[in-house]
Amino acid sequence: MCGIVGLHLRNPDLYPRLGEMLSSMLCEMEERGADSAGVAVYGDPQWCPPGTVTVSVLESQQSSLELSTAVTARLGTSVSIAQVGETQLISAPVDVEELKQTIRDVAPGSLVAGFGQDLAVLKGVGHPRDLAAEFGLASAQGWQGVGHTRMATESAVTPGGCHPYAVGDGQCMVHNGSFSNHATLRRELIRDGVTFDSENDTEVGARYIAEQMRRGATVEEAVHSLSEEFDGFYTLLVSNRDSFAVVRDAIACKPAVIAETEDWVAMASEYRALTDLPGIESARLYEPEPNRIYAWSRKEVSAA
Amino acid sequence: MTEQATAHGLRESATFDQSTMAEIRRAAATGVYDIRGGGSKRRLPHFDDLLFLGASMSRYPLEGYRERCGTDVLLGTRFAEQGVKPMHLDIPVTIAGMSFGALSGRAKDALGRGASAVGTSTTTGDGGMTDEERGQSKHLVYQYLPSRYGMNPDHLRMADAIEVVLGQGAKPGGGGMLLGQKITSRVAKMRTLPEGIDQRSASRHPDWTGPDDLTIKIQELREITDWQVPIYVKVGASRTYYDTKLAVHAGADVIVVDGMQGSTAATQEVFIEHVGIPTLAAIPQAAQALRELGMEREVQLIISGGIRHGADVAKAMALGADAVSIGSAALIALGDNDPRYAKDYEALGSAAGYFDDYQDGTDPSGVTTQDPELQMRLDPEAGGRRLANFLRVMTMEAQTIARACGKSHIQHLEPEDLVALTVESSAMARVPLAGTSWIPGSATGY
Amino acid sequence: MNTLTDTTTFDLQSSTLREVNRALHVPGVAGAFSIRNPRGAHALAAGVNAELEISIEGHVGYYAAGMNQQAAITIAGNAGVGVAENMMSGSVRVTGNASQSAGATAHGGLLVVEGDAAARCGISMKGVDIVVGGDVGHMSAFMAQAGRLVVRGDAGEALGDSIYETRIYVRGSVASLGADCTVKEMRPEHHEELAALLAAAGYLEDDTHAYTRYGSARQLYHFTVDNADSY
């Protein structure tokens, strides 16, 4: 139960302002959930140096220096590391699976919060406004970002329980609502070899989508398949490196608003999150229809 | 067992007992599920399975006639600084929400009189606020339900507190129900329904779902009432730990948790007996949630569902409740199921003490009916006096126990004053099995 | 005389929601109010009980004009969830779109949404009149008890599910009818009623013959085994 926001920039002139825009959106959603928060930013050159892949790590129990030294030693290539709040962003010019495995080897108890090219996932427990400041979110850059403010329903308030759930290469999912048959679906995924980091119902949805996509489904197909299998109420925002999709369940109780201009596409649980966006006065403003997938990509704009 | 069965040494099946078989035959004959009133009838771990440790040598009791043992309670203190006026009740036993429609106007009148006489509150139900109950109730809680029958902003502002109802113990996750026999012209008018129809009710609120949207709904109710009245959130006991936390996050002043023994005017039998958790199991969950949020006593907890006497009141409060609510017990005090109407109950195929067909509108006691003649059997003044007497007795009983445990206020009772008689109740109430220091499951934490 | 002097203006960038609503609730309050920069605020102009003219210049959040009594409230923009929920009297006009549950459980007054209304428009309505200029979403007029719903565009799935005595008029297509909702004959009194509703909402040009009336088949008014699939 939460607030969600997402921003997909069309105009590269706005890339330097991504963090500022996303930060104001996130902070407006604080009343929908104030126990923890998380964001995913696509394309910040500080957090994700060009030419590298980045793994976002929580609870490594090691200092950034210790961690980067250990990873460098294993990989035999230099890595860069950024400590952003509780999250450690480790980047290296290698295959992302190799980097992920190396981090798992040197920090066995750690939690991979996200991985992929150009993707930084930051999470923390606390008030969204404090976290946005701690992340330095307002000065972040990039072409796409999503954010989530959480009011935990049935799972623990821990960094691992925060959204976004970024469980596929470059993929993220944030969720407002709750699933009511996730325990069975979790068992089915575990039977298929999927592993979980938290007890959160959203993680089941995120891993389900990642699993569908791993088997070759498109985002649209994966989200459609989720809507067939999952009971419950949800507004979902699914992103990957180049795209951004919004879907609501058929009953559509959980709110969502989309705004579009030539410069950007924004989505939020409530309109008030969008009020500070440049050009909002003339944006095309609408609510996503139930059970319909709305998707945008950096290459083309489409509403399926 | 019939004499013949006894004589022949016949053995009844514990699984397919007589009432089970009767229900199978009834379902087979009618094709409609069984609807009834009342609460769960099966044996559940309950307050009976707990005992108090009175004072003796290590602790000192208070003298019953001289030394003070307070009974008053403040409900709705969380936002007092913002102007919300807490309800100050003289006793910690309140009257639970019951609708006009389910109950007769005279019964609502009597509840208001009885409650006001002892300085406690009564509560409206699905169907709106009647003049009888507002007029007779010094402290009135106005329920805000999914159906919004009779919902009126004037009444919101006339209420002393607002109770946002998500569910009740008899049917967590289910909507209300009122059958045609009870939709008289007055009930129909209040609910904007055609007379005599079988009412269908929603199980979700029409304009919000989940704690994030409840936060906004509570804000609206506060704005409409200019931040004057406390806002309760009532849930049926099921996922009580989470529900309590979420209600606090959403901004509630008071949490009301109704256990599965709590009654209803009408719902499916399968709901009453098979959905929800016992009151005993719910209280420690709610108390734990409040404690973890640092909101014990700041957000008050009201417990209902099967509260019958002062010992139950004391036990619920020792486990963490700030107050309790009674429904069934109050109706019995008014005359429900009274043996003086034994013949009438039998004529309905029931018996005094067994009657639960509140949905039929034929209640011989006149409490749960809209029948003009039957309801005249209940004299609101006399009924109010009986209820007031009963509430006084409950309070004195709870005080007796609190004093015996050395407490200067009933609210000072604590879980450590209790022990359990059974392993089940020990595990649920999280108090040790009598004579031991063992709480099942405590090693693993909760 | 300058009529502007009769209008009190609030700006939600400099005033709080509480200040605005408190001012609108003052006993004996009268006149016209203009509220600027609502910025999606919730419960704006909720609980008003006076013959005020209130104009809100911009998009509002949840429960705008909630439980309105007497006031004429115009929202120049989109409205969030539950606009004019449980309205008792007066009128609310939304010039843009309305989110879900517009006019939920409202007992009286007139709600006009010039754009589209999302799902559950008029859910459990109890006497209000709702006129929607565009389309309505699924489950509109769910359990609708009384009042009239007019849709100038199309209606989504399950229109009028479990409806009681509300009358629905739709000009466009209906994706599907809910349980116990059925097409009904447009008799002269219905043309008259519809014309009056359209006129009240400012749609004077519509031909009432282009509309179809829907209402309760009244088959679910009593529990019977034959209806088991509909519950």
PDB file of C-alpha atoms in Angstrom, chain B residues 94-226:
ATOM      1  CA  THR B  94     -19.343   0.579  25.621  1.00  0.00           C
ATOM      2  CA  ILE B  95     -22.246  -0.530  23.449  1.00  0.00           C
ATOM      3  CA  ALA B  96     -21.213  -1.942  20.066  1.00  0.00           C
ATOM      4  CA  GLY B  97     -22.616  -0.828  16.737  1.00  0.00           C
ATOM      5  CA  MET B  98     -26.024  -2.330  15.980  1.00  0.00           C
ATOM      6  CA  SER B  99     -28.298  -0.958  13.313  1.00  0.00           C
ATOM      7  CA  PHE B 100     -31.747   0.422  13.500  1.00  0.00           C
ATOM      8  CA  GLY B 101     -33.328  -2.109  11.211  1.00  0.00           C
ATOM      9  CA  ALA B 102     -31.585  -5.018  12.825  1.00  0.00           C
ATOM     10  CA  LEU B 103     -32.905  -3.681  16.140  1.00  0.00           C
ATOM     11  CA  SER B 104     -36.203  -1.958  16.790  1.00  0.00           C
ATOM     12  CA  GLY B 105     -36.304   1.768  17.445  1.00  0.00           C
ATOM     13  CA  ARG B 106     -37.343   0.984  21.006  1.00  0.00           C
ATOM     14  CA  ALA B 107     -34.320  -1.245  21.476  1.00  0.00           C
ATOM     15  CA  LYS B 108     -32.030   1.539  20.218  1.00  0.00           C
ATOM     16  CA  ASP B 109     -33.803   3.905  22.588  1.00  0.00           C
ATOM     17  CA  ALA B 110     -33.245   1.524  25.502  1.00  0.00           C
ATOM     18  CA  LEU B 111     -29.561   1.094  24.652  1.00  0.00           C
ATOM     19  CA  GLY B 112     -29.110   4.850  24.650  1.00  0.00           C
ATOM     20  CA  ARG B 113     -30.845   5.227  28.006  1.00  0.00           C
ATOM     21  CA  GLY B 114     -28.902   2.421  29.636  1.00  0.00           C
ATOM     22  CA  ALA B 115     -25.538   3.567  28.343  1.00  0.00           C
ATOM     23  CA  SER B 116     -26.123   7.216  29.211  1.00  0.00           C
ATOM     24  CA  ALA B 117     -27.221   6.338  32.754  1.00  0.00           C
ATOM     25  CA  VAL B 118     -23.780   4.932  33.474  1.00  0.00           C
ATOM     26  CA  GLY B 119     -21.790   7.397  31.391  1.00  0.00           C
ATOM     27  CA  THR B 120     -20.785   5.268  28.468  1.00  0.00           C
ATOM     28  CA  SER B 121     -21.285   5.365  24.722  1.00  0.00           C
ATOM     29  CA  THR B 122     -23.548   3.638  22.287  1.00  0.00           C
ATOM     30  CA  THR B 123     -23.008   3.185  18.553  1.00  0.00           C
ATOM     31  CA  THR B 124     -25.176   3.451  15.461  1.00  0.00           C
ATOM     32  CA  GLY B 125     -25.098   0.719  12.825  1.00  0.00           C
ATOM     33  CA  ASP B 126     -25.695   0.119   9.159  1.00  0.00           C
ATOM     34  CA  GLY B 127     -28.708   2.224   8.329  1.00  0.00           C
ATOM     35  CA  GLY B 128     -28.022   5.602   9.822  1.00  0.00           C
ATOM     36  CA  MET B 129     -28.678   7.546  12.989  1.00  0.00           C
ATOM     37  CA  THR B 130     -32.147   7.634  14.518  1.00  0.00           C
ATOM     38  CA  ASP B 131     -33.567  10.447  16.595  1.00  0.00           C
ATOM     39  CA  GLU B 132     -34.248   7.914  19.341  1.00  0.00           C
ATOM     40  CA  GLU B 133     -30.638   6.984  19.796  1.00  0.00           C
ATOM     41  CA  ARG B 134     -29.171  10.469  19.351  1.00  0.00           C
ATOM     42  CA  GLY B 135     -31.756  11.799  21.751  1.00  0.00           C
ATOM     43  CA  GLN B 136     -31.114   9.191  24.405  1.00  0.00           C
ATOM     44  CA  SER B 137     -27.358   8.843  24.030  1.00  0.00           C
ATOM     45  CA  LYS B 138     -25.035  11.133  25.883  1.00  0.00           C
ATOM     46  CA  HIS B 139     -22.100   9.715  23.922  1.00  0.00           C
ATOM     47  CA  LEU B 140     -22.884   8.449  20.442  1.00  0.00           C
ATOM     48  CA  VAL B 141     -20.485   6.865  17.964  1.00  0.00           C
ATOM     49  CA  TYR B 142     -21.633   7.175  14.340  1.00  0.00           C
ATOM     50  CA  GLN B 143     -20.618   4.317  12.091  1.00  0.00           C
ATOM     51  CA  TYR B 144     -19.294   4.956   8.594  1.00  0.00           C
ATOM     52  CA  LEU B 145     -19.970   1.779   6.639  1.00  0.00           C
ATOM     53  CA  PRO B 146     -19.526   0.464   3.093  1.00  0.00           C
ATOM     54  CA  SER B 147     -23.252   0.775   2.335  1.00  0.00           C
ATOM     55  CA  ARG B 148     -23.428   4.400   3.568  1.00  0.00           C
ATOM     56  CA  TYR B 149     -27.122   3.831   4.209  1.00  0.00           C
ATOM     57  CA  GLY B 150     -28.513   7.021   5.670  1.00  0.00           C
ATOM     58  CA  MET B 151     -25.055   8.625   5.705  1.00  0.00           C
ATOM     59  CA  ASN B 152     -25.512  12.284   6.390  1.00  0.00           C
ATOM     60  CA  PRO B 153     -22.963  15.011   7.123  1.00  0.00           C
ATOM     61  CA  ASP B 154     -25.304  16.594   9.677  1.00  0.00           C
ATOM     62  CA  HIS B 155     -25.230  13.338  11.608  1.00  0.00           C
ATOM     63  CA  LEU B 156     -21.448  13.154  11.250  1.00  0.00           C
ATOM     64  CA  ARG B 157     -21.213  16.523  12.920  1.00  0.00           C
ATOM     65  CA  MET B 158     -23.735  15.538  15.599  1.00  0.00           C
ATOM     66  CA  ALA B 159     -21.734  12.454  16.549  1.00  0.00           C
ATOM     67  CA  ASP B 160     -19.279  12.314  19.429  1.00  0.00           C
ATOM     68  CA  ALA B 161     -17.034   9.990  17.442  1.00  0.00           C
ATOM     69  CA  ILE B 162     -16.970   8.424  13.988  1.00  0.00           C
ATOM     70  CA  GLU B 163     -16.279   4.740  13.497  1.00  0.00           C
ATOM     71  CA  VAL B 164     -15.039   3.745  10.032  1.00  0.00           C
ATOM     72  CA  VAL B 165     -16.128   0.124   9.751  1.00  0.00           C
ATOM     73  CA  LEU B 166     -14.032  -2.219   7.626  1.00  0.00           C
ATOM     74  CA  GLY B 167     -15.487  -5.376   9.019  1.00  0.00           C
ATOM     75  CA  GLN B 168     -16.919  -7.169  11.993  1.00  0.00           C
ATOM     76  CA  GLY B 169     -15.911 -10.293  13.851  1.00  0.00           C
ATOM     77  CA  ALA B 170     -18.841 -12.363  12.660  1.00  0.00           C
ATOM     78  CA  LYS B 171     -17.893 -11.811   9.022  1.00  0.00           C
ATOM     79  CA  PRO B 172     -14.520 -10.215   8.256  1.00  0.00           C
ATOM     80  CA  GLY B 173     -14.521  -9.576   4.520  1.00  0.00           C
ATOM     81  CA  GLY B 174     -18.294  -9.724   4.172  1.00  0.00           C
ATOM     82  CA  GLY B 175     -20.995  -7.135   3.747  1.00  0.00           C
ATOM     83  CA  GLY B 176     -24.100  -6.560   5.795  1.00  0.00           C
ATOM     84  CA  MET B 177     -27.383  -8.232   5.135  1.00  0.00           C
ATOM     85  CA  LEU B 178     -30.957  -7.427   5.985  1.00  0.00           C
ATOM     86  CA  LEU B 179     -33.839  -9.507   4.778  1.00  0.00           C
ATOM     87  CA  GLY B 180     -37.128  -8.219   3.471  1.00  0.00           C
ATOM     88  CA  GLN B 181     -39.125  -9.039   6.561  1.00  0.00           C
ATOM     89  CA  LYS B 182     -37.266  -6.269   8.350  1.00  0.00           C
ATOM     90  CA  ILE B 183     -37.225  -3.653   5.574  1.00  0.00           C
ATOM     91  CA  THR B 184     -40.294  -1.830   6.796  1.00  0.00           C
ATOM     92  CA  SER B 185     -41.232   1.534   5.374  1.00  0.00           C
ATOM     93  CA  ARG B 186     -39.194   3.442   7.954  1.00  0.00           C
ATOM     94  CA  VAL B 187     -36.133   1.236   7.504  1.00  0.00           C
ATOM     95  CA  ALA B 188     -36.543   1.417   3.719  1.00  0.00           C
ATOM     96  CA  LYS B 189     -36.777   5.186   3.783  1.00  0.00           C
ATOM     97  CA  MET B 190     -33.678   5.568   5.948  1.00  0.00           C
ATOM     98  CA  ARG B 191     -31.730   3.280   3.621  1.00  0.00           C
ATOM     99  CA  THR B 192     -33.242   4.533   0.335  1.00  0.00           C
ATOM    100  CA  LEU B 193     -34.379   1.017  -0.526  1.00  0.00           C
ATOM    101  CA  PRO B 194     -37.637  -0.396  -1.837  1.00  0.00           C
ATOM    102  CA  GLU B 195     -39.778  -1.723   1.010  1.00  0.00           C
ATOM    103  CA  GLY B 196     -39.668  -5.439   1.715  1.00  0.00           C
ATOM    104  CA  ILE B 197     -36.713  -6.377  -0.467  1.00  0.00           C
ATOM    105  CA  ASP B 198     -33.792  -8.541   0.611  1.00  0.00           C
ATOM    106  CA  GLN B 199     -31.030  -5.995   0.898  1.00  0.00           C
ATOM    107  CA  ARG B 200     -27.627  -6.739  -0.612  1.00  0.00           C
ATOM    108  CA  SER B 201     -24.730  -4.877   0.912  1.00  0.00           C
ATOM    109  CA  ALA B 202     -21.249  -4.080  -0.265  1.00  0.00           C
ATOM    110  CA  SER B 203     -18.232  -5.696   1.361  1.00  0.00           C
ATOM    111  CA  ARG B 204     -15.845  -2.884   0.438  1.00  0.00           C
ATOM    112  CA  HIS B 205     -16.182   0.842   0.798  1.00  0.00           C
ATOM    113  CA  PRO B 206     -17.303   2.401  -2.475  1.00  0.00           C
ATOM    114  CA  ASP B 207     -14.607   5.058  -2.677  1.00  0.00           C
ATOM    115  CA  TRP B 208     -11.455   3.724  -1.070  1.00  0.00           C
ATOM    116  CA  THR B 209      -9.479   0.513  -0.585  1.00  0.00           C
ATOM    117  CA  GLY B 210      -6.369  -0.063   1.476  1.00  0.00           C
ATOM    118  CA  PRO B 211      -4.592   1.959   4.144  1.00  0.00           C
ATOM    119  CA  ASP B 212      -3.107   4.536   1.771  1.00  0.00           C
ATOM    120  CA  ASP B 213      -6.547   5.576   0.574  1.00  0.00           C
ATOM    121  CA  LEU B 214      -8.004   5.234   4.086  1.00  0.00           C
ATOM    122  CA  THR B 215      -5.511   7.905   5.149  1.00  0.00           C
ATOM    123  CA  ILE B 216      -7.147  10.264   2.675  1.00  0.00           C
ATOM    124  CA  LYS B 217     -10.673   9.199   3.691  1.00  0.00           C
ATOM    125  CA  ILE B 218      -9.905   9.911   7.340  1.00  0.00           C
ATOM    126  CA  GLN B 219      -8.542  13.296   6.349  1.00  0.00           C
ATOM    127  CA  GLU B 220     -11.823  14.031   4.553  1.00  0.00           C
ATOM    128  CA  LEU B 221     -13.916  13.025   7.580  1.00  0.00           C
ATOM    129  CA  ARG B 222     -11.749  15.247   9.766  1.00  0.00           C
ATOM    130  CA  GLU B 223     -12.140  18.170   7.386  1.00  0.00           C
ATOM    131  CA  ILE B 224     -15.908  17.737   7.221  1.00  0.00           C
ATOM    132  CA  THR B 225     -16.137  17.682  11.018  1.00  0.00           C
ATOM    133  CA  ASP B 226     -13.518  20.418  11.435  1.00  0.00           C
TER     134      ASP B 226
END
